[in-house]
Amino acid sequence: MKCPHAAAHQAATAGETVVIDPMVQDLDGETARLRDAGPLARIELLGVPALTVTRHAEARQLLVDPRLVKDINAWGLWQSGVVTHAWPLIGMIDAGRSMFTVDGEEHRRLRTKTSQALTPRRLEAIRPHIEKFTEELLDALAEQGKEGVVDLKSVFAQPLPMRVVGMLMGVDEAEYPMLTKKYKAFFSMLTPHDERMALLAELDVFYAELVREKTARPTDDLTTALILAEEGGDPLTEEEVVGNLKAMVAAGHETTIGLILNAVRALLAHPDQLRKVLDGEIPWETVIEETLRWDTPTTHLLMRFATEDIQVGDDVIAKGEGVVISYRVIGRDIEQHGPDADAFDVTRPAPIRHMTFGHGPHICPGAALSRVEAGVALPALFGRFPGLQLAVPDEEIRKLPVMTQNDLESFPVLLNG
């Protein structure tokens, strides 16, 4: 059964350049065009040419290739001055020093510190807090839903991961609305470029003040753990802690918002599958993995750069070229997932081997946290509101104008059908 909101698309051909739409008006069509364009598709990002990886096998190969790096100084268009800080997407690539922007030994050093702080033991320790936050937000949802239509995103799916990541990092709860607003504006393509760059600077100041506060008065949170982590070489600098926090909050809450909403949307569009889940025939873990494969929270991850020519099948990534990883297209790879890759199907054979959280050294450090949150939130939501329904036709649901994240404007629902 195919996605009911999938649209017909104009097929692309191998070698054709696909222009990535900043307004995200037809994500299904764009996904199909990129898949048609081959395993390495030529794309245009707001006037800047790049390559994107669209196949599972090629992505696995490239994500462990040391010749493909995060260092922007390896980008030919940056070196030549064709791309400057005036390019609207530069803040997503040149975002300061962190484990997300370095490679090799330095990456291992920065990531080791984070791994020490974000352990399975710490995740299990915060599970009761996630459950408590979930119940509180479901109470708020029930209260607002008494009047009829309620927005599942703003009342439930968005505040839950911000509460979790905020608590994990020791951020004062009063700051959550501010952070949510700033990150939303940063990712939106409707935000003027100068405002986006100013937002980055404001976030740097906020996290620097947080780091200084935790340095002076350590507490039991991830920020303090990053500051005090001793293994794996020299301690992190303030800039490195700030960079890690800034990127982890962005990735941590945005990814989980998308995962929760995309799972709910898929299940409501496939009531036969939802019934199997609610009857206990299909575990929620399977719903989460199939959602991650089929409707990935991250659409396009920017960007890696070739330090030398890299042969990929019949194609070559030339030295200095920029490479995007298109996770949504990879999740629909027919060679990996079969001819029904465009179908949401929680009954497909397990395990569902996708790479939505990445692969290799830069695999998402918050993947386990996102799975835990969704694993708590989804059964609790449907347990409280088994008659949950969309309040509008599915085709009226709109994507936010965000080129990198699969995010919805809103998700209006009726709690009891």
Coordinates of C-alpha atoms in Angstrom, one line a residue:
M1 CA 0.0 0.0 0.0
K2 CA 1.5 3.3 -1.1
C3 CA 1.6 6.5 0.8
P4 CA -1.8 8.2 0.3
H5 CA -0.2 11.6 0.0
A6 CA 2.4 10.6 -2.6
A7 CA 2.2 12.8 -5.7
A8 CA 2.9 12.1 -9.3
H9 CA 6.3 13.4 -10.3
Q10 CA 8.2 14.4 -13.3
A11 CA 10.9 11.7 -13.7
A12 CA 14.5 12.7 -13.6
T13 CA 17.3 11.0 -15.6
A14 CA 20.8 10.0 -14.6
G15 CA 23.1 13.0 -14.9
E16 CA 20.3 15.5 -14.7
T17 CA 20.6 18.2 -12.0
V18 CA 17.7 18.2 -9.5
V19 CA 17.0 21.5 -7.9
I20 CA 16.2 21.1 -4.2
D21 CA 13.1 23.1 -3.4
P22 CA 13.7 25.3 -0.4
M23 CA 9.9 25.5 0.2
V24 CA 9.5 21.7 0.3
Q25 CA 6.3 21.8 -1.6
D26 CA 6.5 18.2 -3.0
L27 CA 8.9 16.1 -0.9
D28 CA 7.6 12.8 -2.3
G29 CA 8.1 14.0 -5.9
E30 CA 11.6 15.3 -5.0
T31 CA 12.5 12.0 -3.4
A32 CA 11.4 10.1 -6.5
R33 CA 13.3 12.4 -8.9
L34 CA 16.5 12.0 -6.9
R35 CA 16.1 8.3 -6.9
D36 CA 15.6 8.3 -10.6
A37 CA 18.8 10.4 -11.1
G38 CA 21.0 7.6 -9.9
P39 CA 23.1 6.6 -6.9
L40 CA 25.0 9.9 -7.1
A41 CA 22.7 12.7 -8.2
R42 CA 23.7 16.2 -9.2
I43 CA 21.7 18.7 -7.2
E44 CA 21.5 22.5 -6.8
L45 CA 21.1 24.0 -3.3
L46 CA 20.1 27.6 -3.5
G47 CA 22.2 28.2 -6.6
V48 CA 25.2 26.0 -5.4
P49 CA 26.0 22.7 -7.2
A50 CA 26.7 19.6 -5.2
L51 CA 26.3 15.8 -5.4
T52 CA 24.0 13.8 -3.2
V53 CA 24.0 10.1 -2.3
T54 CA 20.7 8.4 -2.9
R55 CA 21.4 4.7 -2.4
H56 CA 21.9 2.6 0.7
A57 CA 25.0 0.7 -0.5
E58 CA 26.8 3.7 -1.8
A59 CA 26.0 5.7 1.3
R60 CA 27.5 2.9 3.5
Q61 CA 30.6 3.0 1.4
L62 CA 31.0 6.8 1.5
L63 CA 30.2 7.4 5.1
V64 CA 33.3 5.4 6.2
D65 CA 35.6 6.8 3.5
P66 CA 38.2 9.0 5.1
R67 CA 38.6 10.9 1.9
L68 CA 35.2 12.4 2.5
V69 CA 35.5 15.0 5.3
K70 CA 33.5 17.5 7.2
D71 CA 36.2 20.2 7.0
I72 CA 34.7 23.1 4.9
N73 CA 38.2 24.1 3.9
A74 CA 38.3 21.0 1.6
W75 CA 35.4 22.4 -0.4
G76 CA 36.5 23.8 -3.8
L77 CA 33.7 26.3 -4.0
W78 CA 34.6 27.7 -0.6
Q79 CA 38.4 27.8 -1.3
S80 CA 37.7 29.7 -4.6
G81 CA 35.3 32.2 -2.9
V82 CA 32.3 31.1 -5.0
V83 CA 30.5 30.2 -1.8
T84 CA 30.9 32.7 1.1
H85 CA 29.2 33.5 4.4
A86 CA 26.5 35.2 2.3
W87 CA 25.1 31.8 1.2
P88 CA 21.9 31.1 3.2
L89 CA 22.9 27.5 4.1
I90 CA 26.4 28.3 5.3
G91 CA 25.4 28.2 9.0
M92 CA 24.5 24.5 8.7
I93 CA 28.0 23.7 7.5
D94 CA 30.3 26.3 9.1
A95 CA 28.8 26.0 12.5
G96 CA 31.8 26.2 14.8
R97 CA 34.1 23.5 16.1
S98 CA 32.4 20.4 17.4
M99 CA 32.3 16.7 16.8
F100 CA 30.0 17.4 13.9
T101 CA 32.5 19.4 12.0
V102 CA 35.9 17.6 12.4
D103 CA 37.3 14.3 11.4
G104 CA 39.8 11.6 12.3
E105 CA 41.6 11.8 15.7
E106 CA 40.0 15.1 16.6
H107 CA 36.5 13.8 15.9
R108 CA 37.2 10.7 18.0
R109 CA 38.4 12.9 20.8
L110 CA 35.3 15.1 20.8
R111 CA 32.9 12.2 20.3
T112 CA 34.5 10.2 23.1
K113 CA 33.7 12.9 25.5
T114 CA 30.1 12.9 24.4
S115 CA 29.9 9.1 24.6
Q116 CA 31.0 9.3 28.2
A117 CA 28.2 11.7 28.9
L118 CA 25.4 10.0 26.9
T119 CA 25.6 6.4 28.0
P120 CA 22.9 3.7 27.9
R121 CA 23.0 3.9 31.7
R122 CA 22.2 7.6 31.7
L123 CA 19.4 7.0 29.1
E124 CA 17.8 4.4 31.3
A125 CA 18.1 6.7 34.3
I126 CA 16.1 9.4 32.5
R127 CA 13.4 7.1 31.2
P128 CA 11.1 7.8 34.2
H129 CA 11.5 11.5 33.5
I130 CA 10.5 10.9 29.8
E131 CA 7.5 9.0 31.0
K132 CA 6.5 11.8 33.4
F133 CA 6.9 14.5 30.8
T134 CA 4.8 12.4 28.4
E135 CA 2.0 12.0 30.9
E136 CA 2.0 15.7 31.7
L137 CA 1.8 16.6 28.0
L138 CA -0.9 14.1 27.4
D139 CA -2.9 15.8 30.2
A140 CA -2.4 19.1 28.5
L141 CA -3.4 17.6 25.1
A142 CA -6.6 16.2 26.7
E143 CA -7.4 19.5 28.3
Q144 CA -7.0 21.5 25.0
G145 CA -8.7 18.7 23.1
K146 CA -12.0 19.2 25.0
E147 CA -12.6 22.2 22.7
G148 CA -12.3 20.0 19.6
V149 CA -9.3 20.2 17.2
V150 CA -5.8 20.4 18.9
D151 CA -2.4 20.6 17.3
L152 CA -0.5 17.5 18.2
K153 CA 2.8 19.1 17.2
S154 CA 2.8 22.2 19.4
V155 CA 1.2 20.6 22.4
F156 CA 2.9 17.2 22.5
A157 CA 5.5 16.2 19.8
Q158 CA 7.5 19.5 20.0
P159 CA 7.7 20.2 23.7
L160 CA 8.5 16.6 24.7
P161 CA 12.0 16.3 23.1
M162 CA 12.9 19.8 24.1
R163 CA 12.0 19.0 27.7
V164 CA 14.1 15.9 27.5
V165 CA 17.2 17.4 25.9
G166 CA 16.9 20.5 28.1
M167 CA 16.8 18.4 31.2
L168 CA 19.7 16.2 30.0
M169 CA 21.9 19.2 29.4
G170 CA 20.9 21.1 32.5
V171 CA 19.1 24.0 30.8
D172 CA 16.6 25.9 32.9
E173 CA 13.0 25.0 31.9
A174 CA 12.2 28.7 31.4
E175 CA 14.6 28.7 28.5
Y176 CA 12.8 26.0 26.5
P177 CA 10.4 28.2 24.6
M178 CA 13.2 30.6 23.6
L179 CA 15.4 27.7 22.3
T180 CA 12.4 26.2 20.4
K181 CA 11.7 29.5 18.7
K182 CA 15.4 30.2 17.8
Y183 CA 16.0 26.7 16.3
K184 CA 12.7 26.9 14.4
A185 CA 13.8 30.3 12.9
F186 CA 17.3 29.0 12.2
F187 CA 16.1 26.1 10.1
S188 CA 13.4 27.9 8.3
M189 CA 14.1 29.1 4.7
L190 CA 11.8 32.0 5.4
T191 CA 14.2 33.5 7.9
P192 CA 16.4 36.3 6.3
H193 CA 20.1 35.3 6.1
D194 CA 21.3 38.0 8.4
E195 CA 18.8 37.0 11.0
R196 CA 19.9 33.4 10.7
M197 CA 23.5 34.3 11.3
A198 CA 22.5 36.5 14.2
L199 CA 20.6 33.5 15.7
L200 CA 23.8 31.4 15.6
A201 CA 25.7 34.1 17.4
E202 CA 22.9 34.4 20.1
L203 CA 23.0 30.6 20.6
D204 CA 26.8 30.7 21.0
V205 CA 26.4 33.3 23.7
F206 CA 23.6 31.3 25.5
Y207 CA 25.6 28.1 25.5
A208 CA 28.8 29.8 26.5
E209 CA 27.1 31.3 29.5
L210 CA 25.6 27.8 30.3
V211 CA 29.1 26.3 30.1
R212 CA 30.6 28.9 32.4
E213 CA 27.8 28.5 34.9
K214 CA 28.3 24.7 35.0
T215 CA 32.0 25.1 35.3
A216 CA 31.5 27.3 38.3
R217 CA 28.7 25.1 39.8
P218 CA 28.8 21.6 38.4
T219 CA 25.6 19.5 38.4
D220 CA 24.5 16.1 37.3
D221 CA 23.9 16.8 33.6
L222 CA 25.5 16.3 30.2
T223 CA 26.9 19.8 30.0
T224 CA 28.9 19.2 33.2
A225 CA 29.9 15.8 32.1
L226 CA 31.3 17.3 28.8
I227 CA 33.2 19.8 30.8
L228 CA 34.7 17.3 33.3
A229 CA 35.2 14.3 31.0
E230 CA 38.9 13.3 31.4
E231 CA 39.4 10.3 29.1
G232 CA 40.3 10.5 25.4
G233 CA 43.0 13.3 25.4
D234 CA 42.9 16.9 26.4
P235 CA 39.7 18.3 28.0
L236 CA 37.2 20.0 25.7
T237 CA 37.6 23.8 25.2
E238 CA 34.7 26.1 25.9
E239 CA 34.2 26.5 22.1
E240 CA 34.1 22.7 21.7
V241 CA 31.6 22.2 24.5
V242 CA 29.4 25.0 23.1
G243 CA 29.6 23.5 19.5
N244 CA 28.6 20.1 20.7
L245 CA 25.7 21.4 22.8
K246 CA 24.4 23.7 20.0
A247 CA 24.4 20.9 17.5
M248 CA 23.1 18.2 19.8
V249 CA 20.1 20.3 21.0
A250 CA 19.3 21.0 17.3
A251 CA 19.6 17.3 16.3
G252 CA 18.2 15.9 19.5
H253 CA 14.8 17.7 19.5
E254 CA 14.2 18.2 15.7
T255 CA 14.8 14.5 14.9
T256 CA 12.4 13.3 17.6
I257 CA 9.6 15.8 16.6
G258 CA 9.8 14.4 13.1
L259 CA 9.9 10.7 14.2
I260 CA 6.8 11.1 16.5
L261 CA 4.7 13.0 14.0
N262 CA 5.7 10.9 11.0
A263 CA 4.9 7.7 12.9
V264 CA 1.4 9.0 14.0
R265 CA 0.7 10.2 10.4
A266 CA 1.7 6.9 8.9
L267 CA -0.4 4.9 11.3
L268 CA -3.5 7.0 10.9
A269 CA -3.2 6.7 7.1
H270 CA -2.9 2.9 7.5
P271 CA -5.6 1.9 10.0
D272 CA -5.2 -1.8 9.3
Q273 CA -1.6 -1.6 10.4
L274 CA -2.5 0.6 13.4
R275 CA -4.9 -2.1 14.5
K276 CA -2.2 -4.8 14.4
V277 CA 0.0 -2.5 16.6
L278 CA -2.7 -1.7 19.1
D279 CA -3.6 -5.4 19.3
G280 CA 0.0 -6.3 20.1
E281 CA 0.7 -8.2 16.9
I282 CA 3.4 -5.7 15.9
P283 CA 5.8 -4.1 18.4
W284 CA 6.2 -0.4 18.7
E285 CA 9.9 -0.8 18.0
T286 CA 9.0 -2.0 14.5
V287 CA 6.7 1.0 13.9
I288 CA 9.7 3.3 14.9
E289 CA 12.1 1.6 12.6
E290 CA 9.7 1.5 9.6
T291 CA 9.0 5.2 10.2
L292 CA 12.6 6.0 10.3
R293 CA 13.2 4.2 7.0
W294 CA 10.1 5.4 5.2
D295 CA 9.7 9.0 6.3
T296 CA 13.0 10.0 7.7
P297 CA 13.2 13.0 10.2
T298 CA 16.3 14.3 8.3
T299 CA 15.9 14.7 4.5
H300 CA 19.3 16.0 3.4
L301 CA 22.4 16.1 5.6
L302 CA 24.8 18.9 4.7
M303 CA 27.7 18.4 3.8
R304 CA 31.0 16.4 3.3
F305 CA 33.8 17.3 0.9
A306 CA 36.2 15.1 -1.2
T307 CA 39.9 15.5 -0.4
E308 CA 40.7 13.6 -3.6
D309 CA 38.8 11.9 -6.5
I310 CA 36.6 9.1 -5.2
Q311 CA 35.3 6.4 -7.6
V312 CA 31.7 5.3 -6.8
G313 CA 30.6 2.7 -9.2
D314 CA 30.6 4.4 -12.6
D315 CA 30.6 7.8 -11.1
V316 CA 33.4 10.0 -9.7
I317 CA 33.3 12.5 -6.9
A318 CA 35.9 15.0 -7.9
K319 CA 38.3 16.4 -5.4
G320 CA 36.8 19.5 -3.8
E321 CA 33.2 18.6 -4.6
G322 CA 30.5 18.9 -1.9
V323 CA 28.5 15.8 -1.1
V324 CA 25.1 15.7 0.6
I325 CA 23.6 12.5 2.1
S326 CA 19.9 12.3 1.2
Y327 CA 18.5 10.0 3.9
R328 CA 14.9 10.1 2.8
V329 CA 15.8 8.9 -0.7
I330 CA 18.1 6.3 0.8
G331 CA 15.2 5.0 2.9
R332 CA 13.2 4.5 -0.3
D333 CA 16.1 2.6 -2.1
I334 CA 14.4 -0.2 -4.0
E335 CA 17.7 -2.2 -4.2
Q336 CA 17.8 -2.2 -0.4
H337 CA 14.2 -2.4 0.6
G338 CA 12.5 -4.1 -2.4
P339 CA 10.0 -3.0 -5.0
D340 CA 7.6 -1.8 -2.3
A341 CA 10.1 0.6 -0.8
D342 CA 7.6 3.5 -1.2
A343 CA 5.1 1.7 1.0
F344 CA 4.8 2.1 4.7
D345 CA 4.5 -1.5 6.0
V346 CA 5.1 -2.5 9.6
T347 CA 4.7 -6.2 8.5
R348 CA 7.8 -6.1 6.3
P349 CA 10.4 -8.7 7.2
A350 CA 12.6 -7.8 10.2
P351 CA 15.1 -6.5 10.8
I352 CA 14.5 -3.3 8.9
R353 CA 18.0 -2.3 7.9
H354 CA 18.0 1.4 7.3
M355 CA 20.7 4.1 8.0
T356 CA 18.5 7.1 9.0
F357 CA 20.8 8.0 11.9
G358 CA 23.9 7.7 9.7
H359 CA 26.7 5.2 9.5
G360 CA 30.4 5.1 10.4
P361 CA 32.2 7.6 12.6
H362 CA 29.6 10.3 12.4
I363 CA 26.6 8.2 13.2
C364 CA 24.1 10.2 15.2
P365 CA 25.1 10.2 18.9
G366 CA 21.5 10.8 20.0
A367 CA 19.9 7.9 18.0
A368 CA 19.3 5.9 21.1
L369 CA 17.7 8.8 22.9
S370 CA 15.4 9.5 20.1
R371 CA 14.3 5.9 20.0
V372 CA 13.7 5.9 23.7
E373 CA 11.5 9.0 23.5
A374 CA 9.4 7.7 20.6
G375 CA 9.2 4.3 22.3
V376 CA 7.6 6.0 25.4
A377 CA 5.6 8.7 23.6
L378 CA 3.8 6.6 20.8
P379 CA 2.3 3.8 22.9
A380 CA 1.3 6.3 25.6
L381 CA -0.4 8.6 23.1
F382 CA -2.4 5.8 21.4
G383 CA -3.1 4.2 24.8
R384 CA -4.7 7.4 26.1
F385 CA -6.4 8.2 22.8
P386 CA -7.0 5.1 20.7
G387 CA -9.6 6.9 18.6
L388 CA -7.1 9.6 17.6
Q389 CA -7.8 11.0 14.1
L390 CA -6.6 13.7 11.8
A391 CA -8.8 16.7 11.9
V392 CA -8.1 17.6 8.2
P393 CA -7.6 15.5 5.1
D394 CA -4.0 14.1 5.0
E395 CA -3.2 16.0 1.8
E396 CA -3.8 19.3 3.6
I397 CA -0.9 18.7 6.0
R398 CA 1.9 21.0 5.0
K399 CA 5.7 20.7 5.3
L400 CA 7.7 23.6 6.9
P401 CA 10.1 25.3 4.5
V402 CA 13.2 23.5 5.9
M403 CA 15.6 21.9 3.4
T404 CA 17.3 19.6 5.8
Q405 CA 14.5 18.5 8.2
N406 CA 11.3 16.6 7.4
D407 CA 9.1 18.9 9.6
L408 CA 5.4 19.7 9.6
E409 CA 3.8 23.1 10.1
S410 CA 1.2 21.6 12.4
F411 CA -0.7 18.3 12.9
P412 CA -4.4 19.1 13.8
V413 CA -6.1 16.1 15.4
L414 CA -9.3 15.0 17.1
L415 CA -8.5 13.0 20.2
N416 CA -11.6 10.7 20.1
G417 CA -12.5 10.6 16.4

